[in-house]
CSV table of C-alpha atoms in Angstrom, one decimal:
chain,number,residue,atom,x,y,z
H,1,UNK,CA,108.4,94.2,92.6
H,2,UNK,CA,105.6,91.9,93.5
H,3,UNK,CA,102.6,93.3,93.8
H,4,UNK,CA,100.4,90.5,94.5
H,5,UNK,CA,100.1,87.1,95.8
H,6,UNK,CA,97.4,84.7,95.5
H,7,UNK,CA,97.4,80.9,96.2
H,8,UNK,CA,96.3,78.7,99.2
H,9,UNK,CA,97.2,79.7,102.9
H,10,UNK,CA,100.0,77.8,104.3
H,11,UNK,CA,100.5,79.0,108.3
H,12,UNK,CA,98.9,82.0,109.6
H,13,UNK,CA,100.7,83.4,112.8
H,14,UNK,CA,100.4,86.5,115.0
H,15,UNK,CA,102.8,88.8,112.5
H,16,UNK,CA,102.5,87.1,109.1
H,17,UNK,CA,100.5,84.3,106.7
H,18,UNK,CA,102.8,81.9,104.5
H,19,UNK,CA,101.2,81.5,101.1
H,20,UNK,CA,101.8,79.4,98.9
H,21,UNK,CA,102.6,80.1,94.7
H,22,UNK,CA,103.7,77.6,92.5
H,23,UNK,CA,104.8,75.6,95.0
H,24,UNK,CA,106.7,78.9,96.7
H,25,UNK,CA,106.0,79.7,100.4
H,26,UNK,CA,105.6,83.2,100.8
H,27,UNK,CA,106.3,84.7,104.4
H,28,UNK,CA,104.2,87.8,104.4
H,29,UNK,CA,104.0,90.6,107.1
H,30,UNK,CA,100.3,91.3,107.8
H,31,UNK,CA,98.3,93.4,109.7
H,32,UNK,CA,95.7,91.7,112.7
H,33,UNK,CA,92.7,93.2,110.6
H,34,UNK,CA,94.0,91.2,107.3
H,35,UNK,CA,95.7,88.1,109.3
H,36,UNK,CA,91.8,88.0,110.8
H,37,UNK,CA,89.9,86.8,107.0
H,38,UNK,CA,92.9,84.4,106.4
H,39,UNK,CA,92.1,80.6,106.7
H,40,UNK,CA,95.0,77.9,107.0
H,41,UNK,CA,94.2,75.8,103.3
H,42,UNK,CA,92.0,78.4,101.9
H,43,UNK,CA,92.6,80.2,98.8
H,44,UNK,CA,94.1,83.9,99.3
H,45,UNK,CA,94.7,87.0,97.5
H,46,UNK,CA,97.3,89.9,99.0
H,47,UNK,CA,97.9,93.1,98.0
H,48,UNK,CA,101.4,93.0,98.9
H,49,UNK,CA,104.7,95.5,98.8
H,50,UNK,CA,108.3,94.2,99.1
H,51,UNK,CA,110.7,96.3,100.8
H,52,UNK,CA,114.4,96.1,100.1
H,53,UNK,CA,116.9,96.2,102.6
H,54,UNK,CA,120.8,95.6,102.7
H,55,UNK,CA,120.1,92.3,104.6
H,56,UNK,CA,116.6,91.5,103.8
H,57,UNK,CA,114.3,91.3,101.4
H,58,UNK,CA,110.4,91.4,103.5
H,59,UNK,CA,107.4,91.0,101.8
H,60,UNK,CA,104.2,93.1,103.7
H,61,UNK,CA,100.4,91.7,102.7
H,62,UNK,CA,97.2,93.8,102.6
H,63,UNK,CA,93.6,92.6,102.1
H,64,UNK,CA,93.0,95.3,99.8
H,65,UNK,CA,95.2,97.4,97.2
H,66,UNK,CA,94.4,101.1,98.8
H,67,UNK,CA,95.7,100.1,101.9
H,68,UNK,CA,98.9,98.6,100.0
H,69,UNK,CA,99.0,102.4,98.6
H,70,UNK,CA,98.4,103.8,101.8
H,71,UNK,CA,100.9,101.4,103.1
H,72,UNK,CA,103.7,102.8,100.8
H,73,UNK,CA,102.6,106.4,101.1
H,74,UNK,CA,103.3,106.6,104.6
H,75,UNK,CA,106.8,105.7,103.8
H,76,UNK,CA,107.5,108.6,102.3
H,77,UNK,CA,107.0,110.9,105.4
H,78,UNK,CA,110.2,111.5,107.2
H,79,UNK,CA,111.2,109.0,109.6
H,80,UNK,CA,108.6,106.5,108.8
H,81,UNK,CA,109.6,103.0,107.7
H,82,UNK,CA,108.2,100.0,106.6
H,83,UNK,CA,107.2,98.4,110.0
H,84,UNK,CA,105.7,101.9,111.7
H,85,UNK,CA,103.8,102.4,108.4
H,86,UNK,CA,102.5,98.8,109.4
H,87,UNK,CA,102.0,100.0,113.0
H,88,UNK,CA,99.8,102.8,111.8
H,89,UNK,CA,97.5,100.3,109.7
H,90,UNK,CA,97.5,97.7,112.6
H,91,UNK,CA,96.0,100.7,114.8
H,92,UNK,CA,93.5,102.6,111.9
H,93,UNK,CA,91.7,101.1,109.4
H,94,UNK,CA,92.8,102.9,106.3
H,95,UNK,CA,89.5,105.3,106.2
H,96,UNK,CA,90.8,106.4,109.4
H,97,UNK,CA,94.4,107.2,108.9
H,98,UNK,CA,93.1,109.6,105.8
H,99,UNK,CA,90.9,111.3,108.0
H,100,UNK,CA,93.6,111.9,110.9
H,101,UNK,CA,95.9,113.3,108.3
H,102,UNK,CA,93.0,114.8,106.5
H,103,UNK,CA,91.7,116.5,109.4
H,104,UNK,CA,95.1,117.0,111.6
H,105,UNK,CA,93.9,114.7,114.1
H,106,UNK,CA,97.2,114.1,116.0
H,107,UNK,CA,95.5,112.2,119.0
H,108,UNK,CA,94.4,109.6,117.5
H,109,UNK,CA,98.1,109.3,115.1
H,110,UNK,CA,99.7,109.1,118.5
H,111,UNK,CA,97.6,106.0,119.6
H,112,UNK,CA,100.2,104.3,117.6
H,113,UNK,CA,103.2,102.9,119.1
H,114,UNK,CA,106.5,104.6,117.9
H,115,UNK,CA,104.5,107.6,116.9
H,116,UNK,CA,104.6,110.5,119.4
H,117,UNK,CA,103.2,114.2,119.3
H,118,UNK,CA,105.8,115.6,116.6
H,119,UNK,CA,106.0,112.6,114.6
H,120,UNK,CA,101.9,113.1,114.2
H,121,UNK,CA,102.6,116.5,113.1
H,122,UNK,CA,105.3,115.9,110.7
H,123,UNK,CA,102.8,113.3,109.3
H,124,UNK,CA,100.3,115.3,108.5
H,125,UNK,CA,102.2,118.5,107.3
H,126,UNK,CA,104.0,115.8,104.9
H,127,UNK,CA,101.2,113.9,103.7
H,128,UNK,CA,98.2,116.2,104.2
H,129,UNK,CA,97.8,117.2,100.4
H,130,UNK,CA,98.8,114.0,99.4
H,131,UNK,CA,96.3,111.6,101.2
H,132,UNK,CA,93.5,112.0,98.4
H,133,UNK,CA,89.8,112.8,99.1
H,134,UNK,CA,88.7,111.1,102.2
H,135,UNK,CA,84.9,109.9,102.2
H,136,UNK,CA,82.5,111.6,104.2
H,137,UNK,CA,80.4,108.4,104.5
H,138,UNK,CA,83.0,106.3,105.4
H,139,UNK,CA,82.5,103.6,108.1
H,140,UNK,CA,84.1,105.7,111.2
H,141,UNK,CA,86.8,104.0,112.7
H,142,UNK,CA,84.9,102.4,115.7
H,143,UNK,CA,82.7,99.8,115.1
H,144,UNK,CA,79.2,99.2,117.1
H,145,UNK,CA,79.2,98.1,120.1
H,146,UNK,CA,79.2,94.3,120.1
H,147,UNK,CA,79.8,94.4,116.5
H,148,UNK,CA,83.3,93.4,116.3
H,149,UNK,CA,83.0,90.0,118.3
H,150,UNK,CA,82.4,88.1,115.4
H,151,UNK,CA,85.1,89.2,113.6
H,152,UNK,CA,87.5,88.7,116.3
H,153,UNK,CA,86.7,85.2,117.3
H,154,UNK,CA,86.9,84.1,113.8
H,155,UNK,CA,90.7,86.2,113.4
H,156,UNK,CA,91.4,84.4,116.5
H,157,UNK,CA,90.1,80.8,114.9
H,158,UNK,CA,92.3,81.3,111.6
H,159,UNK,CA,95.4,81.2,114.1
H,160,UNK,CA,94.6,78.5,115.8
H,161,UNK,CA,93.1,78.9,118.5
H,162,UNK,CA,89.7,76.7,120.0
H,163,UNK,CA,86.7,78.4,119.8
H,164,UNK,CA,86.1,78.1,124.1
H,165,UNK,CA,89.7,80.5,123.9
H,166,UNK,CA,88.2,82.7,121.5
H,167,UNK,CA,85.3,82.8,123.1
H,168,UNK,CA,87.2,83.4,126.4
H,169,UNK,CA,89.4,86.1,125.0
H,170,UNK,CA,86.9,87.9,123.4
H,171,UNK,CA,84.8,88.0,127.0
H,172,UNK,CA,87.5,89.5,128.2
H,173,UNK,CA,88.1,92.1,125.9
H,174,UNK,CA,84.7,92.7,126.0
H,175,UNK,CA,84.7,93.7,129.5
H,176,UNK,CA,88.2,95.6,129.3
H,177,UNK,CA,86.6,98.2,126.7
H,178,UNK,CA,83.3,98.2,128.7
H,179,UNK,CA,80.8,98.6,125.9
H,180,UNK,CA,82.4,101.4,124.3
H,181,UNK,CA,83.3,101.0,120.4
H,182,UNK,CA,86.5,99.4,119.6
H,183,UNK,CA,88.1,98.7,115.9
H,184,UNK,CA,88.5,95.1,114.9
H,185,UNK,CA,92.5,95.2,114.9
H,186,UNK,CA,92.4,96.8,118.2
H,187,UNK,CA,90.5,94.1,119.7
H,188,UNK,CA,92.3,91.5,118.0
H,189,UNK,CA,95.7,92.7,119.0
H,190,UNK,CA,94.5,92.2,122.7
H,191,UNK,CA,93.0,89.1,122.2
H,192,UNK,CA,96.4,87.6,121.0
H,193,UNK,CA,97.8,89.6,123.9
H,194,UNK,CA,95.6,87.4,126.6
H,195,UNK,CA,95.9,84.0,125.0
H,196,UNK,CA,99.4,84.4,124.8
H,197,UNK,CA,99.7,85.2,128.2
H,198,UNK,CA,97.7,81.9,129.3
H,199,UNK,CA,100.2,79.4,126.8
């Protein structure tokens, strides 16, 4: 298995980074949140998990090695697979999808796509005693208001994109959630949404 990767940034697109080892390009599966502190020629390190298939071998990246763990617990609730586990972590930061299961908070498991009322259940009645102790002082899934602009236009920078389109996009998403809290990913995802729309 390789659990790791660590070597300079290659290409960073809206699914997936390349890195390259030893002269290797890596294509890696990444959330927005991790894609977003990835810089084209800067050094990385990824968490990662390969997943095995008849026809495929596909390599998923994580910033961090708890959400790789998260990553691979997930899979082992019925009917969850390597790309809705992904899904779930694009959606939630990993704080967040503890203390859904944790606390049998199916609304917010059903934000993500592919995931509907039963499927929330049957997560956390499968993974409940298994998600570990979840932090009572953990960062809450939504950040400030305002606070996640920075973040965003730099994710949106790392793929390419001028600043005046981050800037743009972000304005935009800015006005779509209204002031209210958003998570990082969340914003990010519609970001890519709206500039991909205007290519």
């Amino acid at each position: 298995m390789i659990a790791s990767v660590r070597g300079e940034v290659a290409a960073v697109g809206p699914d997936g980074a390349v890195v390259e080892v030893g002269g290797v390009g890596m294509a890696v599966q990444c959330t927005p949140a991790t894609l977003a502190g990835l810089r084209v020629g800067s050094p990385a390190r990824l968490a990662t998990s390969l997943v095995v298939r008849e026809d495929s071998l596909t390599l998923y990246g994580f910033a961090s090695d708890a959400e790789r763990s998260l990553f691979e617990l997930l899979q082992t609730a019925s009917g969850v697979g390597p790309r809705l586990a992904l899904a779930v972590l694009a959606v939630h930061s990993p704080d967040a999808v503890r203390a859904a299961i944790a606390g049998a908070d199916t609304a917010a498991l059903t934000r993500v796509p592919g995931i509907g009322k039963k499927g929330a259940e049957r997560l956390v009645l499968e993974l409940r005693d298994r998600i570990g102790a979840v932090d009572p002082i953990a960062t809450p899934t939504l950040g400030a208001p305002g606070g996640w602009q920075a973040q965003v236009r730099d994710g949106l920078a790392g793929l390419g994109w001028s600043a005046k389109e981050a800037e743009d996009a972000v304005a935009v998403v800015a006005a779509d959630f209204d002031g209210k809290p958003v998570e990082v990913a969340t914003a990010l995802r519609r970001a890519i949404q709206i500039l991909g729309r205007n290519r």
